[in-house]
Amino acid sequence: MRILLVEDDEILGDGLCEGLRLDGHTVDWLTDGSTAEGALDADDFDSVVLDLALPGRSGMELLRHWRRSRHYVPVLVLTAYGSSPDCISALDLGADDYVVKPVDLGELEARLRALLRRANGHVDNRLHCGELSLDRADQMAWCGDTAVNLSAYEFAVLEALLERPGRVVSREQLESRLYGWDEGPESNSLHVLIHKLRSHIGADHIETVRGLGYRIVP
């Protein structure tokens, strides 16, 4: 998933970015609340990991602004104290869950997956379309009963397409999911990824919609 991390602690932020990226997620990291305020207006994210004590604007202020602006992306709050009045206030302002520092990366990812399931109306970590399926938790994909070995980028593309079966996902959406604010590799890298993914799951499963993007064929 593509994650916006808003955390001003350099050590914690760097550790979370490294761990989440190693597990295949795209992470965009901001350290200032004022800068983060407009992030959801400019880009699409699957989830936000938000510290409450930030320079510029506090996490509480960001939550209030985002929800009033009708941004419904799941927000997971980082807090130093569990069950504190701040946690209760954050949940009342629109946060979806919280984790207590020091953060266990496995728990953080499990909670993010749970928030994503809830936001998309799924009961588990599996996505399906026809004979294609994948499991977000295990980072596994199948075509029928056959397991498909995919790279992290190939998995991310398939995940994005399976989240919207039958609907077009634009090139810009896919590149944003893959690379975030970092500059991606060569301009044809997405085309190459789609070609490789088709070689794994069958070319007829992914349709190119000229000038618009790609979609999974139900």
mmCIF file with all atom_site columns, C-alpha atoms in Angstrom:
data_model
loop_
_atom_site.group_PDB
_atom_site.id
_atom_site.type_symbol
_atom_site.label_atom_id
_atom_site.label_alt_id
_atom_site.label_comp_id
_atom_site.label_asym_id
_atom_site.label_entity_id
_atom_site.label_seq_id
_atom_site.pdbx_PDB_ins_code
_atom_site.Cartn_x
_atom_site.Cartn_y
_atom_site.Cartn_z
_atom_site.occupancy
_atom_site.B_iso_or_equiv
_atom_site.pdbx_formal_charge
_atom_site.auth_seq_id
_atom_site.auth_comp_id
_atom_site.auth_asym_id
_atom_site.auth_atom_id
_atom_site.pdbx_PDB_model_num
ATOM 1   C CA . MET A 1 1   ? 0.000   0.000   0.000   1.00 0.00 ? 1   MET A CA 1
ATOM 2   C CA . ARG A 1 2   ? 1.019   3.647   -0.327  1.00 0.00 ? 2   ARG A CA 1
ATOM 3   C CA . ILE A 1 3   ? 1.461   5.179   3.113   1.00 0.00 ? 3   ILE A CA 1
ATOM 4   C CA . LEU A 1 4   ? 1.868   8.789   4.253   1.00 0.00 ? 4   LEU A CA 1
ATOM 5   C CA . LEU A 1 5   ? 4.025   8.891   7.385   1.00 0.00 ? 5   LEU A CA 1
ATOM 6   C CA . VAL A 1 6   ? 3.910   12.117  9.408   1.00 0.00 ? 6   VAL A CA 1
ATOM 7   C CA . GLU A 1 7   ? 6.516   11.828  12.185  1.00 0.00 ? 7   GLU A CA 1
ATOM 8   C CA . ASP A 1 8   ? 9.118   14.362  13.315  1.00 0.00 ? 8   ASP A CA 1
ATOM 9   C CA . ASP A 1 9   ? 11.348  11.902  15.190  1.00 0.00 ? 9   ASP A CA 1
ATOM 10  C CA . GLU A 1 10  ? 14.162  11.254  12.712  1.00 0.00 ? 10  GLU A CA 1
ATOM 11  C CA . ILE A 1 11  ? 15.204  7.908   14.206  1.00 0.00 ? 11  ILE A CA 1
ATOM 12  C CA . LEU A 1 12  ? 11.686  6.497   14.458  1.00 0.00 ? 12  LEU A CA 1
ATOM 13  C CA . GLY A 1 13  ? 10.667  7.853   11.055  1.00 0.00 ? 13  GLY A CA 1
ATOM 14  C CA . ASP A 1 14  ? 13.738  6.465   9.339   1.00 0.00 ? 14  ASP A CA 1
ATOM 15  C CA . GLY A 1 15  ? 13.217  3.051   10.956  1.00 0.00 ? 15  GLY A CA 1
ATOM 16  C CA . LEU A 1 16  ? 9.548   2.900   9.978   1.00 0.00 ? 16  LEU A CA 1
ATOM 17  C CA . CYS A 1 17  ? 10.298  3.967   6.406   1.00 0.00 ? 17  CYS A CA 1
ATOM 18  C CA . GLU A 1 18  ? 12.999  1.359   6.007   1.00 0.00 ? 18  GLU A CA 1
ATOM 19  C CA . GLY A 1 19  ? 10.932  -1.455  7.521   1.00 0.00 ? 19  GLY A CA 1
ATOM 20  C CA . LEU A 1 20  ? 7.757   -0.661  5.577   1.00 0.00 ? 20  LEU A CA 1
ATOM 21  C CA . ARG A 1 21  ? 9.641   -0.285  2.300   1.00 0.00 ? 21  ARG A CA 1
ATOM 22  C CA . LEU A 1 22  ? 11.430  -3.574  2.812   1.00 0.00 ? 22  LEU A CA 1
ATOM 23  C CA . ASP A 1 23  ? 8.001   -5.188  3.144   1.00 0.00 ? 23  ASP A CA 1
ATOM 24  C CA . GLY A 1 24  ? 6.957   -3.784  -0.216  1.00 0.00 ? 24  GLY A CA 1
ATOM 25  C CA . HIS A 1 25  ? 5.086   -0.611  0.751   1.00 0.00 ? 25  HIS A CA 1
ATOM 26  C CA . THR A 1 26  ? 5.599   2.837   -0.750  1.00 0.00 ? 26  THR A CA 1
ATOM 27  C CA . VAL A 1 27  ? 6.183   5.402   2.018   1.00 0.00 ? 27  VAL A CA 1
ATOM 28  C CA . ASP A 1 28  ? 6.197   9.190   1.728   1.00 0.00 ? 28  ASP A CA 1
ATOM 29  C CA . TRP A 1 29  ? 7.562   10.778  4.910   1.00 0.00 ? 29  TRP A CA 1
ATOM 30  C CA . LEU A 1 30  ? 6.886   14.284  6.219   1.00 0.00 ? 30  LEU A CA 1
ATOM 31  C CA . THR A 1 31  ? 8.211   15.740  9.469   1.00 0.00 ? 31  THR A CA 1
ATOM 32  C CA . ASP A 1 32  ? 6.181   18.959  9.742   1.00 0.00 ? 32  ASP A CA 1
ATOM 33  C CA . GLY A 1 33  ? 2.463   19.333  10.367  1.00 0.00 ? 33  GLY A CA 1
ATOM 34  C CA . SER A 1 34  ? 2.113   22.460  8.239   1.00 0.00 ? 34  SER A CA 1
ATOM 35  C CA . THR A 1 35  ? 3.624   20.685  5.235   1.00 0.00 ? 35  THR A CA 1
ATOM 36  C CA . ALA A 1 36  ? 1.456   17.619  5.791   1.00 0.00 ? 36  ALA A CA 1
ATOM 37  C CA . GLU A 1 37  ? -1.785  19.612  5.855   1.00 0.00 ? 37  GLU A CA 1
ATOM 38  C CA . GLY A 1 38  ? -2.149  19.696  2.081   1.00 0.00 ? 38  GLY A CA 1
ATOM 39  C CA . ALA A 1 39  ? -0.715  16.247  1.357   1.00 0.00 ? 39  ALA A CA 1
ATOM 40  C CA . LEU A 1 40  ? -4.096  14.555  1.012   1.00 0.00 ? 40  LEU A CA 1
ATOM 41  C CA . ASP A 1 41  ? -5.282  17.271  -1.369  1.00 0.00 ? 41  ASP A CA 1
ATOM 42  C CA . ALA A 1 42  ? -2.337  16.648  -3.667  1.00 0.00 ? 42  ALA A CA 1
ATOM 43  C CA . ASP A 1 43  ? -2.056  12.832  -3.667  1.00 0.00 ? 43  ASP A CA 1
ATOM 44  C CA . ASP A 1 44  ? -3.909  9.593   -3.016  1.00 0.00 ? 44  ASP A CA 1
ATOM 45  C CA . PHE A 1 45  ? -2.779  7.396   -0.133  1.00 0.00 ? 45  PHE A CA 1
ATOM 46  C CA . ASP A 1 46  ? -4.065  4.081   1.170   1.00 0.00 ? 46  ASP A CA 1
ATOM 47  C CA . SER A 1 47  ? -3.390  5.054   4.789   1.00 0.00 ? 47  SER A CA 1
ATOM 48  C CA . VAL A 1 48  ? -1.764  7.658   7.030   1.00 0.00 ? 48  VAL A CA 1
ATOM 49  C CA . VAL A 1 49  ? 0.474   7.004   10.044  1.00 0.00 ? 49  VAL A CA 1
ATOM 50  C CA . LEU A 1 50  ? 0.283   10.155  12.145  1.00 0.00 ? 50  LEU A CA 1
ATOM 51  C CA . ASP A 1 51  ? 2.193   11.354  15.188  1.00 0.00 ? 51  ASP A CA 1
ATOM 52  C CA . LEU A 1 52  ? 0.251   13.756  17.386  1.00 0.00 ? 52  LEU A CA 1
ATOM 53  C CA . ALA A 1 53  ? 3.141   15.937  18.595  1.00 0.00 ? 53  ALA A CA 1
ATOM 54  C CA . LEU A 1 54  ? 4.344   17.712  15.449  1.00 0.00 ? 54  LEU A CA 1
ATOM 55  C CA . PRO A 1 55  ? 5.931   21.070  14.688  1.00 0.00 ? 55  PRO A CA 1
ATOM 56  C CA . GLY A 1 56  ? 3.874   23.485  12.627  1.00 0.00 ? 56  GLY A CA 1
ATOM 57  C CA . ARG A 1 57  ? 0.460   21.939  13.145  1.00 0.00 ? 57  ARG A CA 1
ATOM 58  C CA . SER A 1 58  ? -0.353  19.200  15.626  1.00 0.00 ? 58  SER A CA 1
ATOM 59  C CA . GLY A 1 59  ? -1.693  15.809  14.667  1.00 0.00 ? 59  GLY A CA 1
ATOM 60  C CA . MET A 1 60  ? -5.034  16.785  16.216  1.00 0.00 ? 60  MET A CA 1
ATOM 61  C CA . GLU A 1 61  ? -5.247  19.851  13.993  1.00 0.00 ? 61  GLU A CA 1
ATOM 62  C CA . LEU A 1 62  ? -4.396  17.769  10.936  1.00 0.00 ? 62  LEU A CA 1
ATOM 63  C CA . LEU A 1 63  ? -7.070  15.216  11.767  1.00 0.00 ? 63  LEU A CA 1
ATOM 64  C CA . ARG A 1 64  ? -9.678  17.920  12.223  1.00 0.00 ? 64  ARG A CA 1
ATOM 65  C CA . HIS A 1 65  ? -8.690  19.593  8.940   1.00 0.00 ? 65  HIS A CA 1
ATOM 66  C CA . TRP A 1 66  ? -8.619  16.366  6.914   1.00 0.00 ? 66  TRP A CA 1
ATOM 67  C CA . ARG A 1 67  ? -11.981 15.110  8.120   1.00 0.00 ? 67  ARG A CA 1
ATOM 68  C CA . ARG A 1 68  ? -13.639 18.491  7.626   1.00 0.00 ? 68  ARG A CA 1
ATOM 69  C CA . SER A 1 69  ? -12.181 18.484  4.106   1.00 0.00 ? 69  SER A CA 1
ATOM 70  C CA . ARG A 1 70  ? -13.828 15.086  3.500   1.00 0.00 ? 70  ARG A CA 1
ATOM 71  C CA . HIS A 1 71  ? -10.618 13.093  3.313   1.00 0.00 ? 71  HIS A CA 1
ATOM 72  C CA . TYR A 1 72  ? -11.610 9.629   4.513   1.00 0.00 ? 72  TYR A CA 1
ATOM 73  C CA . VAL A 1 73  ? -8.284  7.822   4.148   1.00 0.00 ? 73  VAL A CA 1
ATOM 74  C CA . PRO A 1 74  ? -7.669  5.559   7.198   1.00 0.00 ? 74  PRO A CA 1
ATOM 75  C CA . VAL A 1 75  ? -5.494  7.249   9.839   1.00 0.00 ? 75  VAL A CA 1
ATOM 76  C CA . LEU A 1 76  ? -3.425  5.318   12.377  1.00 0.00 ? 76  LEU A CA 1
ATOM 77  C CA . VAL A 1 77  ? -2.156  7.486   15.230  1.00 0.00 ? 77  VAL A CA 1
ATOM 78  C CA . LEU A 1 78  ? 1.227   7.050   16.900  1.00 0.00 ? 78  LEU A CA 1
ATOM 79  C CA . THR A 1 79  ? 1.133   7.833   20.610  1.00 0.00 ? 79  THR A CA 1
ATOM 80  C CA . ALA A 1 80  ? 3.486   7.586   23.562  1.00 0.00 ? 80  ALA A CA 1
ATOM 81  C CA . TYR A 1 81  ? 0.650   6.660   25.918  1.00 0.00 ? 81  TYR A CA 1
ATOM 82  C CA . GLY A 1 82  ? -2.111  4.130   25.415  1.00 0.00 ? 82  GLY A CA 1
ATOM 83  C CA . SER A 1 83  ? -5.697  4.907   26.491  1.00 0.00 ? 83  SER A CA 1
ATOM 84  C CA . SER A 1 84  ? -4.792  8.536   27.177  1.00 0.00 ? 84  SER A CA 1
ATOM 85  C CA . PRO A 1 85  ? -7.215  11.475  26.758  1.00 0.00 ? 85  PRO A CA 1
ATOM 86  C CA . ASP A 1 86  ? -5.289  12.369  23.583  1.00 0.00 ? 86  ASP A CA 1
ATOM 87  C CA . CYS A 1 87  ? -6.036  8.939   22.108  1.00 0.00 ? 87  CYS A CA 1
ATOM 88  C CA . ILE A 1 88  ? -9.731  9.322   22.897  1.00 0.00 ? 88  ILE A CA 1
ATOM 89  C CA . SER A 1 89  ? -9.767  12.811  21.378  1.00 0.00 ? 89  SER A CA 1
ATOM 90  C CA . ALA A 1 90  ? -7.973  11.583  18.257  1.00 0.00 ? 90  ALA A CA 1
ATOM 91  C CA . LEU A 1 91  ? -10.475 8.760   17.764  1.00 0.00 ? 91  LEU A CA 1
ATOM 92  C CA . ASP A 1 92  ? -13.363 11.212  18.244  1.00 0.00 ? 92  ASP A CA 1
ATOM 93  C CA . LEU A 1 93  ? -11.819 13.540  15.657  1.00 0.00 ? 93  LEU A CA 1
ATOM 94  C CA . GLY A 1 94  ? -11.745 10.764  13.073  1.00 0.00 ? 94  GLY A CA 1
ATOM 95  C CA . ALA A 1 95  ? -8.657  8.626   13.670  1.00 0.00 ? 95  ALA A CA 1
ATOM 96  C CA . ASP A 1 96  ? -9.332  4.958   12.964  1.00 0.00 ? 96  ASP A CA 1
ATOM 97  C CA . ASP A 1 97  ? -6.887  3.342   15.391  1.00 0.00 ? 97  ASP A CA 1
ATOM 98  C CA . TYR A 1 98  ? -3.694  3.979   17.353  1.00 0.00 ? 98  TYR A CA 1
ATOM 99  C CA . VAL A 1 99  ? -0.481  2.209   18.303  1.00 0.00 ? 99  VAL A CA 1
ATOM 100 C CA . VAL A 1 100 ? 1.757   2.936   21.257  1.00 0.00 ? 100 VAL A CA 1
ATOM 101 C CA . LYS A 1 101 ? 5.455   3.800   20.892  1.00 0.00 ? 101 LYS A CA 1
ATOM 102 C CA . PRO A 1 102 ? 7.887   2.076   20.728  1.00 0.00 ? 102 PRO A CA 1
ATOM 103 C CA . VAL A 1 103 ? 6.215   0.701   17.616  1.00 0.00 ? 103 VAL A CA 1
ATOM 104 C CA . ASP A 1 104 ? 6.335   -2.976  16.707  1.00 0.00 ? 104 ASP A CA 1
ATOM 105 C CA . LEU A 1 105 ? 6.507   -3.026  12.909  1.00 0.00 ? 105 LEU A CA 1
ATOM 106 C CA . GLY A 1 106 ? 4.555   -6.275  12.596  1.00 0.00 ? 106 GLY A CA 1
ATOM 107 C CA . GLU A 1 107 ? 1.694   -4.905  14.704  1.00 0.00 ? 107 GLU A CA 1
ATOM 108 C CA . LEU A 1 108 ? 1.738   -1.621  12.798  1.00 0.00 ? 108 LEU A CA 1
ATOM 109 C CA . GLU A 1 109 ? 1.415   -3.406  9.454   1.00 0.00 ? 109 GLU A CA 1
ATOM 110 C CA . ALA A 1 110 ? -1.331  -5.706  10.752  1.00 0.00 ? 110 ALA A CA 1
ATOM 111 C CA . ARG A 1 111 ? -3.329  -2.716  11.975  1.00 0.00 ? 111 ARG A CA 1
ATOM 112 C CA . LEU A 1 112 ? -2.856  -0.927  8.640   1.00 0.00 ? 112 LEU A CA 1
ATOM 113 C CA . ARG A 1 113 ? -4.073  -4.008  6.768   1.00 0.00 ? 113 ARG A CA 1
ATOM 114 C CA . ALA A 1 114 ? -7.108  -4.169  9.057   1.00 0.00 ? 114 ALA A CA 1
ATOM 115 C CA . LEU A 1 115 ? -7.898  -0.494  8.379   1.00 0.00 ? 115 LEU A CA 1
ATOM 116 C CA . LEU A 1 116 ? -7.538  -1.047  4.635   1.00 0.00 ? 116 LEU A CA 1
ATOM 117 C CA . ARG A 1 117 ? -9.843  -4.086  4.764   1.00 0.00 ? 117 ARG A CA 1
ATOM 118 C CA . ARG A 1 118 ? -12.443 -2.100  6.674   1.00 0.00 ? 118 ARG A CA 1
ATOM 119 C CA . ALA A 1 119 ? -12.201 0.886   4.311   1.00 0.00 ? 119 ALA A CA 1
ATOM 120 C CA . ASN A 1 120 ? -12.737 -1.368  1.265   1.00 0.00 ? 120 ASN A CA 1
ATOM 121 C CA . GLY A 1 121 ? -15.362 -3.639  2.793   1.00 0.00 ? 121 GLY A CA 1
ATOM 122 C CA . HIS A 1 122 ? -13.196 -6.775  2.824   1.00 0.00 ? 122 HIS A CA 1
ATOM 123 C CA . VAL A 1 123 ? -13.347 -9.404  5.544   1.00 0.00 ? 123 VAL A CA 1
ATOM 124 C CA . ASP A 1 124 ? -9.785  -10.685 5.114   1.00 0.00 ? 124 ASP A CA 1
ATOM 125 C CA . ASN A 1 125 ? -6.498  -9.886  3.396   1.00 0.00 ? 125 ASN A CA 1
ATOM 126 C CA . ARG A 1 126 ? -7.420  -11.595 0.121   1.00 0.00 ? 126 ARG A CA 1
ATOM 127 C CA . LEU A 1 127 ? -8.358  -9.893  -3.128  1.00 0.00 ? 127 LEU A CA 1
ATOM 128 C CA . HIS A 1 128 ? -10.050 -11.885 -5.914  1.00 0.00 ? 128 HIS A CA 1
ATOM 129 C CA . CYS A 1 129 ? -11.069 -11.482 -9.518  1.00 0.00 ? 129 CYS A CA 1
ATOM 130 C CA . GLY A 1 130 ? -11.902 -14.588 -11.499 1.00 0.00 ? 130 GLY A CA 1
ATOM 131 C CA . GLU A 1 131 ? -9.065  -17.068 -11.092 1.00 0.00 ? 131 GLU A CA 1
ATOM 132 C CA . LEU A 1 132 ? -6.655  -14.388 -9.816  1.00 0.00 ? 132 LEU A CA 1
ATOM 133 C CA . SER A 1 133 ? -6.161  -13.806 -6.102  1.00 0.00 ? 133 SER A CA 1
ATOM 134 C CA . LEU A 1 134 ? -3.584  -12.413 -3.711  1.00 0.00 ? 134 LEU A CA 1
ATOM 135 C CA . ASP A 1 135 ? -3.016  -12.197 0.012   1.00 0.00 ? 135 ASP A CA 1
ATOM 136 C CA . ARG A 1 136 ? -1.730  -8.877  1.323   1.00 0.00 ? 136 ARG A CA 1
ATOM 137 C CA . ALA A 1 137 ? -0.414  -10.299 4.583   1.00 0.00 ? 137 ALA A CA 1
ATOM 138 C CA . ASP A 1 138 ? 1.616   -13.126 3.054   1.00 0.00 ? 138 ASP A CA 1
ATOM 139 C CA . GLN A 1 139 ? 2.526   -11.216 -0.136  1.00 0.00 ? 139 GLN A CA 1
ATOM 140 C CA . MET A 1 140 ? 1.411   -14.222 -2.154  1.00 0.00 ? 140 MET A CA 1
ATOM 141 C CA . ALA A 1 141 ? -0.482  -14.371 -5.449  1.00 0.00 ? 141 ALA A CA 1
ATOM 142 C CA . TRP A 1 142 ? -2.252  -17.191 -7.279  1.00 0.00 ? 142 TRP A CA 1
ATOM 143 C CA . CYS A 1 143 ? -3.622  -17.877 -10.730 1.00 0.00 ? 143 CYS A CA 1
ATOM 144 C CA . GLY A 1 144 ? -6.139  -20.609 -10.136 1.00 0.00 ? 144 GLY A CA 1
ATOM 145 C CA . ASP A 1 145 ? -4.463  -23.055 -7.769  1.00 0.00 ? 145 ASP A CA 1
ATOM 146 C CA . THR A 1 146 ? -0.970  -22.161 -8.954  1.00 0.00 ? 146 THR A CA 1
ATOM 147 C CA . ALA A 1 147 ? 1.169   -19.866 -6.807  1.00 0.00 ? 147 ALA A CA 1
ATOM 148 C CA . VAL A 1 148 ? 2.755   -17.034 -8.788  1.00 0.00 ? 148 VAL A CA 1
ATOM 149 C CA . ASN A 1 149 ? 6.176   -15.723 -7.817  1.00 0.00 ? 149 ASN A CA 1
ATOM 150 C CA . LEU A 1 150 ? 6.131   -11.918 -8.192  1.00 0.00 ? 150 LEU A CA 1
ATOM 151 C CA . SER A 1 151 ? 8.597   -9.150  -7.414  1.00 0.00 ? 151 SER A CA 1
ATOM 152 C CA . ALA A 1 152 ? 7.529   -6.468  -4.931  1.00 0.00 ? 152 ALA A CA 1
ATOM 153 C CA . TYR A 1 153 ? 6.701   -4.033  -7.756  1.00 0.00 ? 153 TYR A CA 1
ATOM 154 C CA . GLU A 1 154 ? 4.785   -6.652  -9.739  1.00 0.00 ? 154 GLU A CA 1
ATOM 155 C CA . PHE A 1 155 ? 2.799   -7.537  -6.631  1.00 0.00 ? 155 PHE A CA 1
ATOM 156 C CA . ALA A 1 156 ? 2.009   -3.854  -6.017  1.00 0.00 ? 156 ALA A CA 1
ATOM 157 C CA . VAL A 1 157 ? 0.681   -3.449  -9.577  1.00 0.00 ? 157 VAL A CA 1
ATOM 158 C CA . LEU A 1 158 ? -1.488  -6.561  -9.304  1.00 0.00 ? 158 LEU A CA 1
ATOM 159 C CA . GLU A 1 159 ? -2.779  -5.433  -5.907  1.00 0.00 ? 159 GLU A CA 1
ATOM 160 C CA . ALA A 1 160 ? -3.759  -2.014  -7.270  1.00 0.00 ? 160 ALA A CA 1
ATOM 161 C CA . LEU A 1 161 ? -5.595  -3.602  -10.212 1.00 0.00 ? 161 LEU A CA 1
ATOM 162 C CA . LEU A 1 162 ? -7.365  -6.224  -8.074  1.00 0.00 ? 162 LEU A CA 1
ATOM 163 C CA . GLU A 1 163 ? -8.631  -3.517  -5.730  1.00 0.00 ? 163 GLU A CA 1
ATOM 164 C CA . ARG A 1 164 ? -10.671 -2.187  -8.669  1.00 0.00 ? 164 ARG A CA 1
ATOM 165 C CA . PRO A 1 165 ? -11.645 -5.247  -10.745 1.00 0.00 ? 165 PRO A CA 1
ATOM 166 C CA . GLY A 1 166 ? -13.031 -4.255  -14.109 1.00 0.00 ? 166 GLY A CA 1
ATOM 167 C CA . ARG A 1 167 ? -12.207 -0.571  -13.560 1.00 0.00 ? 167 ARG A CA 1
ATOM 168 C CA . VAL A 1 168 ? -9.426  1.359   -15.231 1.00 0.00 ? 168 VAL A CA 1
ATOM 169 C CA . VAL A 1 169 ? -6.433  2.300   -13.093 1.00 0.00 ? 169 VAL A CA 1
ATOM 170 C CA . SER A 1 170 ? -4.466  5.117   -14.681 1.00 0.00 ? 170 SER A CA 1
ATOM 171 C CA . ARG A 1 171 ? -0.754  5.082   -15.356 1.00 0.00 ? 171 ARG A CA 1
ATOM 172 C CA . GLU A 1 172 ? -0.386  8.015   -12.946 1.00 0.00 ? 172 GLU A CA 1
ATOM 173 C CA . GLN A 1 173 ? -2.191  6.134   -10.169 1.00 0.00 ? 173 GLN A CA 1
ATOM 174 C CA . LEU A 1 174 ? 0.001   3.078   -10.637 1.00 0.00 ? 174 LEU A CA 1
ATOM 175 C CA . GLU A 1 175 ? 3.242   5.065   -10.735 1.00 0.00 ? 175 GLU A CA 1
ATOM 176 C CA . SER A 1 176 ? 2.200   6.980   -7.625  1.00 0.00 ? 176 SER A CA 1
ATOM 177 C CA . ARG A 1 177 ? 1.491   3.671   -5.884  1.00 0.00 ? 177 ARG A CA 1
ATOM 178 C CA . LEU A 1 178 ? 4.875   2.280   -6.907  1.00 0.00 ? 178 LEU A CA 1
ATOM 179 C CA . TYR A 1 179 ? 7.186   5.222   -6.381  1.00 0.00 ? 179 TYR A CA 1
ATOM 180 C CA . GLY A 1 180 ? 5.401   7.853   -4.265  1.00 0.00 ? 180 GLY A CA 1
ATOM 181 C CA . TRP A 1 181 ? 7.167   11.191  -4.387  1.00 0.00 ? 181 TRP A CA 1
ATOM 182 C CA . ASP A 1 182 ? 10.443  9.592   -5.419  1.00 0.00 ? 182 ASP A CA 1
ATOM 183 C CA . GLU A 1 183 ? 11.306  9.781   -9.059  1.00 0.00 ? 183 GLU A CA 1
ATOM 184 C CA . GLY A 1 184 ? 10.680  6.440   -10.665 1.00 0.00 ? 184 GLY A CA 1
ATOM 185 C CA . PRO A 1 185 ? 13.118  4.758   -13.020 1.00 0.00 ? 185 PRO A CA 1
ATOM 186 C CA . GLU A 1 186 ? 12.910  5.019   -16.814 1.00 0.00 ? 186 GLU A CA 1
ATOM 187 C CA . SER A 1 187 ? 9.700   6.293   -18.389 1.00 0.00 ? 187 SER A CA 1
ATOM 188 C CA . ASN A 1 188 ? 8.833   2.824   -19.714 1.00 0.00 ? 188 ASN A CA 1
ATOM 189 C CA . SER A 1 189 ? 9.276   1.059   -16.364 1.00 0.00 ? 189 SER A CA 1
ATOM 190 C CA . LEU A 1 190 ? 5.535   0.608   -15.791 1.00 0.00 ? 190 LEU A CA 1
ATOM 191 C CA . HIS A 1 191 ? 5.132   -0.847  -19.288 1.00 0.00 ? 191 HIS A CA 1
ATOM 192 C CA . VAL A 1 192 ? 7.918   -3.308  -18.506 1.00 0.00 ? 192 VAL A CA 1
ATOM 193 C CA . LEU A 1 193 ? 6.273   -4.266  -15.199 1.00 0.00 ? 193 LEU A CA 1
ATOM 194 C CA . ILE A 1 194 ? 2.923   -4.853  -16.894 1.00 0.00 ? 194 ILE A CA 1
ATOM 195 C CA . HIS A 1 195 ? 4.658   -7.003  -19.520 1.00 0.00 ? 195 HIS A CA 1
ATOM 196 C CA . LYS A 1 196 ? 6.361   -9.097  -16.812 1.00 0.00 ? 196 LYS A CA 1
ATOM 197 C CA . LEU A 1 197 ? 3.129   -9.420  -14.830 1.00 0.00 ? 197 LEU A CA 1
ATOM 198 C CA . ARG A 1 198 ? 1.289   -10.629 -17.921 1.00 0.00 ? 198 ARG A CA 1
ATOM 199 C CA . SER A 1 199 ? 3.970   -13.251 -18.443 1.00 0.00 ? 199 SER A CA 1
ATOM 200 C CA . HIS A 1 200 ? 3.229   -14.602 -14.936 1.00 0.00 ? 200 HIS A CA 1
ATOM 201 C CA . ILE A 1 201 ? -0.571  -14.524 -14.898 1.00 0.00 ? 201 ILE A CA 1
ATOM 202 C CA . GLY A 1 202 ? -1.476  -14.611 -18.592 1.00 0.00 ? 202 GLY A CA 1
ATOM 203 C CA . ALA A 1 203 ? -1.687  -11.695 -21.009 1.00 0.00 ? 203 ALA A CA 1
ATOM 204 C CA . ASP A 1 204 ? -5.475  -11.884 -21.307 1.00 0.00 ? 204 ASP A CA 1
ATOM 205 C CA . HIS A 1 205 ? -5.980  -11.001 -17.616 1.00 0.00 ? 205 HIS A CA 1
ATOM 206 C CA . ILE A 1 206 ? -4.744  -7.395  -17.983 1.00 0.00 ? 206 ILE A CA 1
ATOM 207 C CA . GLU A 1 207 ? -6.326  -5.125  -20.578 1.00 0.00 ? 207 GLU A CA 1
ATOM 208 C CA . THR A 1 208 ? -4.645  -1.943  -21.832 1.00 0.00 ? 208 THR A CA 1
ATOM 209 C CA . VAL A 1 209 ? -7.186  0.879   -22.210 1.00 0.00 ? 209 VAL A CA 1
ATOM 210 C CA . ARG A 1 210 ? -5.449  3.181   -24.657 1.00 0.00 ? 210 ARG A CA 1
ATOM 211 C CA . GLY A 1 211 ? -4.859  6.666   -23.308 1.00 0.00 ? 211 GLY A CA 1
ATOM 212 C CA . LEU A 1 212 ? -6.358  5.789   -19.900 1.00 0.00 ? 212 LEU A CA 1
ATOM 213 C CA . GLY A 1 213 ? -4.477  2.951   -18.196 1.00 0.00 ? 213 GLY A CA 1
ATOM 214 C CA . TYR A 1 214 ? -4.970  -0.713  -17.359 1.00 0.00 ? 214 TYR A CA 1
ATOM 215 C CA . ARG A 1 215 ? -7.619  -2.924  -15.840 1.00 0.00 ? 215 ARG A CA 1
ATOM 216 C CA . ILE A 1 216 ? -8.080  -6.502  -14.703 1.00 0.00 ? 216 ILE A CA 1
ATOM 217 C CA . VAL A 1 217 ? -10.508 -8.346  -16.928 1.00 0.00 ? 217 VAL A CA 1
ATOM 218 C CA . PRO A 1 218 ? -13.158 -10.082 -14.779 1.00 0.00 ? 218 PRO A CA 1
#
